[in-house]
XYZ file of C-alpha atoms in Angstrom:
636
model
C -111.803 56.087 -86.489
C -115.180 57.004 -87.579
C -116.251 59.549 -89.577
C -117.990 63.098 -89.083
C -120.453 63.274 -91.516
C -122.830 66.075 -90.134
C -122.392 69.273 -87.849
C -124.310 67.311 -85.563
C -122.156 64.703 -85.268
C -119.084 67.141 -84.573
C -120.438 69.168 -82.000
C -121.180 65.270 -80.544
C -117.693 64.448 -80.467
C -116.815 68.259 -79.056
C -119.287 67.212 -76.093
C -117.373 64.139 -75.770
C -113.657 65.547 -75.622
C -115.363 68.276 -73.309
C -116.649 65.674 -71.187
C -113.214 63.953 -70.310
C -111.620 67.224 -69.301
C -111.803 69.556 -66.818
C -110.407 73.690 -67.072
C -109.658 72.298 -63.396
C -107.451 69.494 -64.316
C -103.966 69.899 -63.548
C -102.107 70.197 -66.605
C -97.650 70.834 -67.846
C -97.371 71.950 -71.188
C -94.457 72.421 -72.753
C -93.039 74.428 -75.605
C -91.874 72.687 -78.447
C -91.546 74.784 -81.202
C -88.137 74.949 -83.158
C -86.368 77.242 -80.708
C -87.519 75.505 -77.912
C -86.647 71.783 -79.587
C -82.887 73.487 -80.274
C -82.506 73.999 -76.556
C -83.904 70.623 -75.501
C -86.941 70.583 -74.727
C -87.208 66.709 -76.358
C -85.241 66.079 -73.547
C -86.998 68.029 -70.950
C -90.505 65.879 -72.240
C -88.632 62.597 -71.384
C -87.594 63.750 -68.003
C -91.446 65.314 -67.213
C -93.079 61.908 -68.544
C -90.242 59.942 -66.093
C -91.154 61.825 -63.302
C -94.985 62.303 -63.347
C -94.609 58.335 -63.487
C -91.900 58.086 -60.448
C -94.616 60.395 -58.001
C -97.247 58.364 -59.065
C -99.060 61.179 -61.260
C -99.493 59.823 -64.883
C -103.117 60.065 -64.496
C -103.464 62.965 -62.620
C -101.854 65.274 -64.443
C -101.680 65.900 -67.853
C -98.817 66.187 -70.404
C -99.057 68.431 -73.455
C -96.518 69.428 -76.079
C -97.861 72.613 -77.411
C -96.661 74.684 -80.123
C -94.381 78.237 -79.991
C -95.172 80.057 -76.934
C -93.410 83.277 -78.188
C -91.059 83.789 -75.650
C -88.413 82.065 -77.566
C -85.176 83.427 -75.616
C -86.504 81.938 -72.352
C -86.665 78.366 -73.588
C -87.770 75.747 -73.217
C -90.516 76.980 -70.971
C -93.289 75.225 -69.113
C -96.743 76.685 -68.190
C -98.317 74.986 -65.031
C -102.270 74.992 -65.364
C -104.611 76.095 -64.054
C -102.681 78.821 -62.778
C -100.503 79.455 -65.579
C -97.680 79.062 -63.538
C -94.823 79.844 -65.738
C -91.069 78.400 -65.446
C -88.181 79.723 -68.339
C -85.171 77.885 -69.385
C -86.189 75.067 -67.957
C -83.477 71.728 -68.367
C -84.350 67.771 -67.754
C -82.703 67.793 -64.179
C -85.429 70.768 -63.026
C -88.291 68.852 -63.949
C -87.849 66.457 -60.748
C -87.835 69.879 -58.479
C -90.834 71.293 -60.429
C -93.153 67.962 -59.917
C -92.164 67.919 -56.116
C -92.248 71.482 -54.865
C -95.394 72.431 -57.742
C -97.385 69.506 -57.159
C -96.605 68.247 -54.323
C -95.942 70.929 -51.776
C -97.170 73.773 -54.109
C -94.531 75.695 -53.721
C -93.077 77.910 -56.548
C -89.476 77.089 -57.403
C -88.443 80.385 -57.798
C -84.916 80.181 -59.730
C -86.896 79.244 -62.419
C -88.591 82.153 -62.336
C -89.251 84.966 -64.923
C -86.907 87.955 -63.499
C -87.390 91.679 -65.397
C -83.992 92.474 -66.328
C -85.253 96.532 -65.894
C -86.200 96.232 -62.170
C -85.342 92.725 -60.923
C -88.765 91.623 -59.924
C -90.259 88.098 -60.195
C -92.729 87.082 -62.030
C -94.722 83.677 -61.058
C -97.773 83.878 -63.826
C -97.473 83.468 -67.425
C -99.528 86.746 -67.518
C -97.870 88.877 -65.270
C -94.738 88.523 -67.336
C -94.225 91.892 -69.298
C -93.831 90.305 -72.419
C -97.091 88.554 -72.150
C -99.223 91.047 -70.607
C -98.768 93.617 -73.001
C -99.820 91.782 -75.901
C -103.227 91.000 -77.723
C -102.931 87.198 -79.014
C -105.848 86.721 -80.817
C -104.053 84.118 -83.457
C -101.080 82.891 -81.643
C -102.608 82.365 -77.997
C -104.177 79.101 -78.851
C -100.226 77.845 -79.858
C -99.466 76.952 -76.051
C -102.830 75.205 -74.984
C -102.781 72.504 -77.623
C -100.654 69.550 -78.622
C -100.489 70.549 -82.728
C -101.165 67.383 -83.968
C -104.142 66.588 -81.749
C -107.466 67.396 -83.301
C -109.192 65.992 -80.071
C -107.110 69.372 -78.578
C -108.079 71.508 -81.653
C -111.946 70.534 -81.329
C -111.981 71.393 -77.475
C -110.654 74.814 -78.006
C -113.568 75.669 -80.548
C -111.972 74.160 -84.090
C -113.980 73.845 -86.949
C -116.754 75.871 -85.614
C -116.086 78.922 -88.134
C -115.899 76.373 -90.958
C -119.274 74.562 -90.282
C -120.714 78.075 -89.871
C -119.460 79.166 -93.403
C -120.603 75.906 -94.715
C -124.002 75.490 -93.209
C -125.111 79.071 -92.141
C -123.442 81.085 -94.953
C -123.378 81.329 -98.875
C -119.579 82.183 -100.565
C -120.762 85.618 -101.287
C -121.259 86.200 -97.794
C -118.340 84.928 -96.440
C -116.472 87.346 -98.686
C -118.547 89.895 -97.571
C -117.830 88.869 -93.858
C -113.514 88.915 -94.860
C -114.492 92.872 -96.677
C -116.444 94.196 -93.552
C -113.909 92.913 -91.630
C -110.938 95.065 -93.282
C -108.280 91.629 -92.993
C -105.320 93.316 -94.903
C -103.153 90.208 -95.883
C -100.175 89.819 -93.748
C -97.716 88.597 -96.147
C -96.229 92.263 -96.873
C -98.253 93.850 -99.746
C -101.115 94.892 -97.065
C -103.894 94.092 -100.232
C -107.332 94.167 -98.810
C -108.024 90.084 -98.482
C -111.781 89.975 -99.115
C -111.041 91.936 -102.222
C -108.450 89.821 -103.467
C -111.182 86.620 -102.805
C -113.581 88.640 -104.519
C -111.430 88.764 -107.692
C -110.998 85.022 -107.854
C -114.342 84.217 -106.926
C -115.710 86.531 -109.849
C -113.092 85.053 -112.222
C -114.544 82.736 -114.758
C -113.060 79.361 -114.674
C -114.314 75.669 -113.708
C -111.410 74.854 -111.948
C -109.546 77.176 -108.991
C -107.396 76.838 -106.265
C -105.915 78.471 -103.085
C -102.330 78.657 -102.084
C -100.517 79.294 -98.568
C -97.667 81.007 -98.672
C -95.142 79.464 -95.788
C -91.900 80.576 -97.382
C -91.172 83.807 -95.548
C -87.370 84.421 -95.890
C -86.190 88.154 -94.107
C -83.523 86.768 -91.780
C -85.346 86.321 -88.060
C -88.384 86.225 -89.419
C -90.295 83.136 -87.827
C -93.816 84.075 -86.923
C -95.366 81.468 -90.070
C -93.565 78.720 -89.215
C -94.110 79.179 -85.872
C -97.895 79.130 -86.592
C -98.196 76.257 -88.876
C -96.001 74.348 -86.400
C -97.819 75.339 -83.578
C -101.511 75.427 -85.106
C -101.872 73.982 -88.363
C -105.605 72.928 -88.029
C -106.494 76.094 -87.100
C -104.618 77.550 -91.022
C -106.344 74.402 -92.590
C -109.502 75.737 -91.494
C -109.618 79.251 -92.627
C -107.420 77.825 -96.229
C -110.816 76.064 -96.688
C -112.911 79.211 -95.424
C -111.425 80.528 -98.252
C -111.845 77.722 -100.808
C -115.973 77.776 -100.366
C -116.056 81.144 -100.222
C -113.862 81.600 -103.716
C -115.040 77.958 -105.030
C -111.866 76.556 -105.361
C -111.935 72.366 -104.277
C -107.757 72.005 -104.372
C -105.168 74.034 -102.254
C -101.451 73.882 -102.181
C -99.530 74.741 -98.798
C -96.116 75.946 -100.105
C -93.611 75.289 -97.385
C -89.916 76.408 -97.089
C -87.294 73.624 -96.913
C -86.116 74.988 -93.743
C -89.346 74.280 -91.837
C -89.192 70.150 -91.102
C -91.380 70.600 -87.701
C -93.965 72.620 -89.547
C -94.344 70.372 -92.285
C -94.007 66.790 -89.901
C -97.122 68.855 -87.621
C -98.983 69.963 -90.964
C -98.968 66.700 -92.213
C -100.146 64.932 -89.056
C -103.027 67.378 -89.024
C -103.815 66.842 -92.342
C -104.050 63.162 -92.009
C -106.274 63.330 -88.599
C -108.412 66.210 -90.836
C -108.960 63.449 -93.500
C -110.030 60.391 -91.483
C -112.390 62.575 -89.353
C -113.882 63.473 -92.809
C -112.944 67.281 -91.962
C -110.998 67.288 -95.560
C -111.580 65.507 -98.511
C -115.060 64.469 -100.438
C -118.406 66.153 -98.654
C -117.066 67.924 -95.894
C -119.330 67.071 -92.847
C -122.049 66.468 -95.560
C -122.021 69.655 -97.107
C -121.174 68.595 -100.681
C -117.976 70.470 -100.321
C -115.067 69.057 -101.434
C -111.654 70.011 -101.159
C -108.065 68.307 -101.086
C -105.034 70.214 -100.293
C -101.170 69.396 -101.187
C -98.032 70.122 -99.443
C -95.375 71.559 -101.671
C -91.875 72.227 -100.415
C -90.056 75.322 -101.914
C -86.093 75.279 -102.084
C -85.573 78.207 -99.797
C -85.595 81.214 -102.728
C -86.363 84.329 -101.666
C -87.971 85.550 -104.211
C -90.430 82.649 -104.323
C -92.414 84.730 -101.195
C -93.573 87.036 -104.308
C -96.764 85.265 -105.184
C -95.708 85.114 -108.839
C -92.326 83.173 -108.294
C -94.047 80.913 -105.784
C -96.566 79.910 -108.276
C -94.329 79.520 -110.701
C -91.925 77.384 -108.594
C -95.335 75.484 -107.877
C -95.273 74.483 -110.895
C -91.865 73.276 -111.083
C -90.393 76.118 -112.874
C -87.872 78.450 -111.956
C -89.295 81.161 -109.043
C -89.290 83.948 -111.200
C -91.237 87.081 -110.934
C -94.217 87.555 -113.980
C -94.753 90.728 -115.092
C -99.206 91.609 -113.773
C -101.797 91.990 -115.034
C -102.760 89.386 -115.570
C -102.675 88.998 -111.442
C -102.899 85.248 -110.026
C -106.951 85.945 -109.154
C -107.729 86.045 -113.080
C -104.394 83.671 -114.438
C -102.779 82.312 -111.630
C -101.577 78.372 -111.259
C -101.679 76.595 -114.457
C -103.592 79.846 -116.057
C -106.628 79.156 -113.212
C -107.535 81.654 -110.575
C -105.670 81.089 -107.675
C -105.809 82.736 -104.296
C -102.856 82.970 -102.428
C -102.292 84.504 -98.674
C -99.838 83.778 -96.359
C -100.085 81.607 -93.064
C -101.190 84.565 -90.811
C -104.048 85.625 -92.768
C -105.644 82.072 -93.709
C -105.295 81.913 -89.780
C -107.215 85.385 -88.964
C -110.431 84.278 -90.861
C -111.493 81.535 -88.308
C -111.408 84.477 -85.978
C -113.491 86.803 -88.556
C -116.219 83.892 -89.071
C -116.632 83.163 -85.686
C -116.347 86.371 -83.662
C -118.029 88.511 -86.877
C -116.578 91.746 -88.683
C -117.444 94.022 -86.146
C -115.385 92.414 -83.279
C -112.393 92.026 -85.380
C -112.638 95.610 -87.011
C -112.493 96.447 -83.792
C -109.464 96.123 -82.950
C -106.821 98.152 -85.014
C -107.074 101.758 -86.650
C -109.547 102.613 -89.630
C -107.136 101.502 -92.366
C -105.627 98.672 -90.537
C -107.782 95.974 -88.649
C -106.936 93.018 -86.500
C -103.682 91.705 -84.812
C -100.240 91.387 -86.518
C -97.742 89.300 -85.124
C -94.400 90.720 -85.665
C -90.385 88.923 -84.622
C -89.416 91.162 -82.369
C -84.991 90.406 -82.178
C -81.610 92.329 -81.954
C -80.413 94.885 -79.195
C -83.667 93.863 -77.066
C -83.990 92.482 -73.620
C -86.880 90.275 -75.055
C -86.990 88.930 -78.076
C -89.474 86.437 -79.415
C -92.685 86.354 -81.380
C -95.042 89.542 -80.095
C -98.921 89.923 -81.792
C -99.903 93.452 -80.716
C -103.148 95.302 -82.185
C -102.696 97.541 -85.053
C -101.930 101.106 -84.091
C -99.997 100.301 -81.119
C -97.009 102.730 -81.031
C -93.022 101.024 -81.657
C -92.235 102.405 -78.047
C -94.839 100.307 -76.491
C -93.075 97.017 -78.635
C -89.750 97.829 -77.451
C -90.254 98.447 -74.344
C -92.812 97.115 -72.807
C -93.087 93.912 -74.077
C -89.498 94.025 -75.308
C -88.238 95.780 -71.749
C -85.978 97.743 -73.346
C -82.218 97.880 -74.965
C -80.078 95.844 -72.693
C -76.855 96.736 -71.139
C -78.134 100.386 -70.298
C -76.885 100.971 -74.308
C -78.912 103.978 -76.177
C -81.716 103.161 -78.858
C -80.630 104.024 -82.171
C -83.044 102.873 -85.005
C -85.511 99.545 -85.343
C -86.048 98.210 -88.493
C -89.138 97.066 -90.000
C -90.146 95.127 -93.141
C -87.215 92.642 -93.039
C -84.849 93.169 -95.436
C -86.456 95.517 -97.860
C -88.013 97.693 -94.911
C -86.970 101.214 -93.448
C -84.874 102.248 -90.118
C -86.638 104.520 -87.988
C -84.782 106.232 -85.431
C -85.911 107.396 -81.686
C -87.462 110.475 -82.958
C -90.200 108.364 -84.217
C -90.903 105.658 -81.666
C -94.354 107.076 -80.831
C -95.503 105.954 -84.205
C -98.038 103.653 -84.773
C -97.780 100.538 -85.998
C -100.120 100.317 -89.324
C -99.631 99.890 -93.162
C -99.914 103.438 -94.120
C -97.947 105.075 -90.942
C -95.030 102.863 -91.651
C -94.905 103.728 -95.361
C -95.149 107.300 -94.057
C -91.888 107.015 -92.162
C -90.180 105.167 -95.437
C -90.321 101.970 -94.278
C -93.292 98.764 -94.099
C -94.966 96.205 -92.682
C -93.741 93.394 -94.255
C -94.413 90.491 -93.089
C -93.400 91.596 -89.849
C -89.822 91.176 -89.140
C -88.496 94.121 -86.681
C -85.348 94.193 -85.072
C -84.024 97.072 -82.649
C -80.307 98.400 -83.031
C -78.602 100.423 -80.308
C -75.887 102.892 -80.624
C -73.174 100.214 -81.437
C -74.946 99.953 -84.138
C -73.294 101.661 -87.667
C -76.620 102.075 -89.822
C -74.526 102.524 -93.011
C -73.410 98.993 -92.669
C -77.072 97.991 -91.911
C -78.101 99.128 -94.999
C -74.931 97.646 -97.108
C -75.298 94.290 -95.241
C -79.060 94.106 -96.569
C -78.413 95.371 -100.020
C -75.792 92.346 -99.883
C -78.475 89.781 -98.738
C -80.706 91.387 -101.328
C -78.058 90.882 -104.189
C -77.526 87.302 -103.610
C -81.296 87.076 -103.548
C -82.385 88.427 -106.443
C -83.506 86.465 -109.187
C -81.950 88.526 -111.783
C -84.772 88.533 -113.873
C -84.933 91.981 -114.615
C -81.846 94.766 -114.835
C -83.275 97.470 -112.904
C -83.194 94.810 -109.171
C -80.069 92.757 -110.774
C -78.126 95.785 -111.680
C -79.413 98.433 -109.562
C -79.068 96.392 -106.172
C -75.419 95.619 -107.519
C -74.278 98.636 -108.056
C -75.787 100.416 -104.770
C -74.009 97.820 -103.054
C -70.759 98.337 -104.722
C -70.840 102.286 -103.426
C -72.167 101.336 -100.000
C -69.133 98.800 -99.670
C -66.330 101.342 -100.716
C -68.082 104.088 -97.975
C -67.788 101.183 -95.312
C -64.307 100.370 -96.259
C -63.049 104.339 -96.180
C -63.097 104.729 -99.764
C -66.564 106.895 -99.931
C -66.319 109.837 -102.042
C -68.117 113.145 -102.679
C -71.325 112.930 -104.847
C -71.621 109.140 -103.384
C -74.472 110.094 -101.716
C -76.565 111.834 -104.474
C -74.966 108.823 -106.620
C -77.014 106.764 -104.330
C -80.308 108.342 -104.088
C -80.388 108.479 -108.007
C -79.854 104.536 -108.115
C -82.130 103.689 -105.226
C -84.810 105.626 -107.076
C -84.447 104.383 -110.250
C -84.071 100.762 -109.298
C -87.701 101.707 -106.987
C -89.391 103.012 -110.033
C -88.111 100.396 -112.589
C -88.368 96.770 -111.023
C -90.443 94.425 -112.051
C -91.481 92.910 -108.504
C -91.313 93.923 -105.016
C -88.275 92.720 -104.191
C -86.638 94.989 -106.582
C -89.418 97.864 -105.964
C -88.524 97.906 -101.989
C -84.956 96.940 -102.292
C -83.653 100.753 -101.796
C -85.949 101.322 -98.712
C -82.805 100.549 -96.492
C -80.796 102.977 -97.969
C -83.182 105.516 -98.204
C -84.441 105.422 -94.785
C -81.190 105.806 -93.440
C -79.919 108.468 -95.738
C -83.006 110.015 -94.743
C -82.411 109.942 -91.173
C -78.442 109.313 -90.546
C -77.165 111.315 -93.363
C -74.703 112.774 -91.003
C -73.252 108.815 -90.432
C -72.667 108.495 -93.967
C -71.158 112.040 -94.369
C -68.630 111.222 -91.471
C -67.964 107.806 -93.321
C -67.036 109.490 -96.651
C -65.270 113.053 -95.782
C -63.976 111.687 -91.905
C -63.274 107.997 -92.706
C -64.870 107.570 -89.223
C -67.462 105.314 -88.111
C -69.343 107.029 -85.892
C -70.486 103.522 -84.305
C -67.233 102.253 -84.297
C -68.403 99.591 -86.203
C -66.629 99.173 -89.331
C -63.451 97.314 -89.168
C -61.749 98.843 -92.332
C -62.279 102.365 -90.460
C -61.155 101.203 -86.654
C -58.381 99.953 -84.347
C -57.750 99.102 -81.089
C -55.362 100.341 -78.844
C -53.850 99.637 -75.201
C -54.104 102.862 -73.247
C -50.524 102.723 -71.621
C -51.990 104.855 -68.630
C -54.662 101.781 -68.288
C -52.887 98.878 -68.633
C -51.662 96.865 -66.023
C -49.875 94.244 -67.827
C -52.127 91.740 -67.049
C -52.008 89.631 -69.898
C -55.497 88.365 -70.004
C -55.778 90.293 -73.856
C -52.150 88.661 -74.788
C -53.438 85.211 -73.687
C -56.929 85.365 -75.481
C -55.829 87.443 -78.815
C -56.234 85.053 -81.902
C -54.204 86.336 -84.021
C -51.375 86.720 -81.649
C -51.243 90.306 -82.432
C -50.423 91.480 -78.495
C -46.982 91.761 -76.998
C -46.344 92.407 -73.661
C -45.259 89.968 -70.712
C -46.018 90.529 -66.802
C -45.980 93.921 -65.725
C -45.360 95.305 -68.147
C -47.135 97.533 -70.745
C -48.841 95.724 -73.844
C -49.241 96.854 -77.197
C -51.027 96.148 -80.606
C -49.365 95.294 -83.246
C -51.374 96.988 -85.913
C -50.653 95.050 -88.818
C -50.962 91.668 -87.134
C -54.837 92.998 -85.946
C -57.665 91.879 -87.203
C -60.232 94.155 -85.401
C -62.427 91.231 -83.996
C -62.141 92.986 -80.375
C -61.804 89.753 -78.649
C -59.104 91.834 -76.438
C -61.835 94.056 -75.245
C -64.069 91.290 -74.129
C -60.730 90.354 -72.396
C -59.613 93.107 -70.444
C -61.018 93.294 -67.066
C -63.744 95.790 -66.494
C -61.489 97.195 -63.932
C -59.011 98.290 -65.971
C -60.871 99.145 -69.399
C -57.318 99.827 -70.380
C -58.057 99.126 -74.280
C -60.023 102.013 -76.908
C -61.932 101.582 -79.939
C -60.571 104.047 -82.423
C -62.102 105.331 -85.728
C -61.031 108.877 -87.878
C -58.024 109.182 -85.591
C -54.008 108.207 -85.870
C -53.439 105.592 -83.582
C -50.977 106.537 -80.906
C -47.165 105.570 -81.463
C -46.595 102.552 -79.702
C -44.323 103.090 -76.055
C -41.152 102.700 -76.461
C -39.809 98.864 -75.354
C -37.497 101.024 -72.972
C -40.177 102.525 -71.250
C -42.873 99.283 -71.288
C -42.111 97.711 -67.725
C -44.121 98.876 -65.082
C -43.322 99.966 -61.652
């Protein structure tokens, strides 16, 4: 495979890619990012390669395997170009149906269809589809027209053009200025300004300097880095060495959970394709640029998403927060300057270089530029990866690309930040989605987990469940996180269970406080955001907790039980028969009853009962009703 040795030379093997394909050519591609490989879409890629062969269309159409498409509840999915005709939860036995009615006959088959759960209409086209339509993919819409570990597929959708352009056209100092006019923010959480942050390391004296990727986002649902170096890698690769010119770093490390095989299998493919094209390693293109980059992969800490830990763990210590300044641009890995982003903002600067500052500032509000891709899951009709311009309000998210709570159930809060962001309740949906705003309204960005909660929902044991996650997290480094996490979610335990007490509240806002004020990183600095956003805005739900011992969600099982409405039941048996703990008695026709002891609140029996009868209540602050008598059980 010969080597690219000049921008000449690339551009000459663009023009010969280019030249083999057609925007005309009838192309499947399929998603196959993780959630789409955990539904089967291996499978579904044997059956379309057996069938294009069987109607005599292997070299007619094309086959490509592309990265995340977003959508991920809908997989595995299959886009039909050049119309973008779109097919969800698509299985091996469809594929025969799709080749013969799509490309055959050209007919639509329409059970595969995407159908809007709000109004029951169709959609045919990938971007007629709500969830598509409403969004502004400016990183993550290349992910489902490439193959990820094709750079013959990354060349023909303009790769490497922003990186011969910084190379060739433009010195380090004006690359930097290019990231600072732009206003990139970095993605990872903090919001820093990134062409600042190159700036540092750049100006930091030192012969030797690197640049780091972060890829070990862990808030639970969180998936919008993996899904970018698995679906894109070249395209992170690119801006990572942006960056490296620009700060004059020639080694970078790409720090990779253990959780994320695909990403790493695609990154490492791309790397090697990168390397014997001569588009990474010694004189890059002839520029006299070098630069080699590493894979690491991190253990699956938490805390090692805090720059400090993940450096540390780099260097095969424990992830443990260091106390700054010194911050990792002056004394970072190995005491060198190090720059270190996460996925989503090495893969904006491609975008920065080649469209300029101007387009990308743009787009956004005045303190927050660009795109941010956010994991949009929980009581939503569509979940999935979303990337929305900044300063788009959380009502347009959830419902217009989301389509809404399902069920017809009431919004009650949406989260944002991941585990260490705020809950912000329907008063405050017409927000807008920035840095600041969302600090405003006590929770964050992050790096851009959000998940919507209805009114089943109990927020008090939304925040104790992340101050649990938190705890275990924790690296225990310092006693303000280790203790004060501990403690709040000692307190927020005994309120779930019915054993709140007066003052438990102002108990909490004292610890959540001091534990903000006190930490030494931000795990341990945003830890009490959960609790304070919803003591903030549901005070009344942990009030009714502590003096009622009611869950106003009817969601804690220490502070419910269920109970067969004798007026209700028909004696059915279908809750007797499916009851796990064989805590129903009853027999046919006549009444059935809970034995409260034997209970364990999992509320399979409501599930059970037939929507007909409803015959069985969820019951929290109130005596359960004496059982009926076995005399008067039978019914008539």
């Amino acid at each position: 495979m010969p080597r690219i040795n000049s921008p000449a030379e690339l551009e000459e093997f663009r023009r010969s890619i280019l030249s083999k394909r057609s925007d005309d050519r009838p192309c499947i591609t399929l998603c196959s990012g993780s959630a789409c490989h955990a539904t089967g879409s291996e499978k579904v890629a044997a059956a379309v390669v057996a069938e294009l062969e069987n109607h005599g269309l292997t070299g007619q159409v094309d086959f490509r395997r592309t990265g995340c498409h977003g959508f991920c509840e809908q997989g595995p999915i299959v886009v039909i170009y050049p119309e973008g005709i779109c097919y969800l939860k698509v299985k091996p036995e469809d594929i025969c149906e799709i080749v013969s009615h799509t490309f055959k006959e050209k007919k639509l088959v329409e059970r595969l269809l995407y159908v809007d759960p709000t109004n029951g209409e169709k959609s045919s086209y990938e971007h007629d589809i709500p969830f598509y339509k409403n969004q502004q993919r400016l990183i993550l819409g290349l992910n489902r027209k490439i193959d990820p570990k094709s750079l013959e597929d990354f060349l023909a959708v303009g790769g490497y053009k922003a990186l011969t352009k910084a190379l060739f056209e433009m010195s380090p100092e004006e690359v930097i200025g290019e990231v600072k006019a732009a206003k990139l923010r970095g993605r990872g959480g903090a919001g820093f300004p990134s062409g600042m942050k190159w700036e540092f390391a750049r100006k930091a004296p030192g012969d030797q300097k690197y640049v780091v990727v972060n890829c070990d986002e862990g808030d639970p649902g969180a998936y919008m880095d993996r899904s970018l170096m698995e679906g894109n890698p070249f395209t992170v690769l690119e801006g990572l060495m942006i960056g490296a010119y620009a700060i004059g770093a020639t080694e970078g490390y790409i720090y990779v959970r253990q959780e994320y095989p695909l990403a790493v299998d695609n990154l490492s493919v791309a790397m090697k394709e990168a390397e014997r094209r001569g588009l990474l390693g010694k004189n890059i293109m002839g520029s006299g640029f070098d630069f080699t980059v590493k894979v690491h992969r991190g253990a699956g800490a938490f805390i090692c998403g805090e720059e400090t830990s993940l450096l540390a763990s780099l260097e095969g210590k424990p992830g443990e927060p260091k106390s700054r300044p010194p911050f990792p641009a002056n004394k970072g890995l190995w005491g060198k300057p190090t720059n270190i982003n996460n996925v989503e903002t090495w893969a904006n600067i491609p975008v920065i270089i080649n469209e300029g500052a101007e387009f990308f500032s743009s787009v956004g509000t005045e303190s927050s530029k660009g795109t941010k891709i956010f994991s949009l899951v929980g009581k939503v009709n569509n979940t999935g990866l979303v990337e929305v311009p900044m300063g788009i309000p959380l009502r347009d998210i959830i419902y217009k690309i989301g389509g809404g709570v399902p069920k017809g159930k009431k919004f009650k809060a949406v989260q944002t930040g991941g585990p260490s962001g705020g809950c912000i309740p329907e008063a405050y949906l017409d927000v807008k989605v920035d840095f600041d705003e969302l600090m405003k309204m006590g929770a964050m960005m992050g790096s851009g987990g959000m998940i919507v909660m209805d009114e089943d929902t109990c927020l008090v044991d939304i925040a104790r469940y992340f101050l649990e996650f938190l705890s275990d997290e924790s690296c225990g480094k310092c006693v303000p996180c280790r203790e004060g996490i501990r403690q709040m979610l000692k307190v927020m335990t005994d309120i779930t269970q019915g054993k709140g007490k007066e003052g438990d509240i102002e108990l909490l806002e004292n610890m959540a406080m001091a534990t903000q004020g006190a930490a030494l990183c931000a795990l341990g600095k945003t830890a009490p955001n959960p609790v304070l956003s919803t003591l903030k805005y549901f005070r009344e739900e942990y009030e009714a907790h502590i003096k009622e011992k009611r869950c106003p969600a009817l969601s804690c099982k220490e502070l419910i039980a269920f109970h067969i409405d004798p007026e209700k039941c028909k004696g059915c048996g279908s809750c007797l028969r499916k009851c796990p703990a064989n805590a129903i008695e009853g027999g046919k026709k006549t009444i059935h009853v809970i034995d409260q002891e034997k209970c364990t609140k999992c509320g399979t029996c409501i599930e059970a009962c037939p929507a007909a009868f409803q015959a069985i209540d969820k019951l929290s602050g109130v005596p359960v009703p004496a059982p009926v008598p076995q005399e008067k059980r039978a019914l008539a």
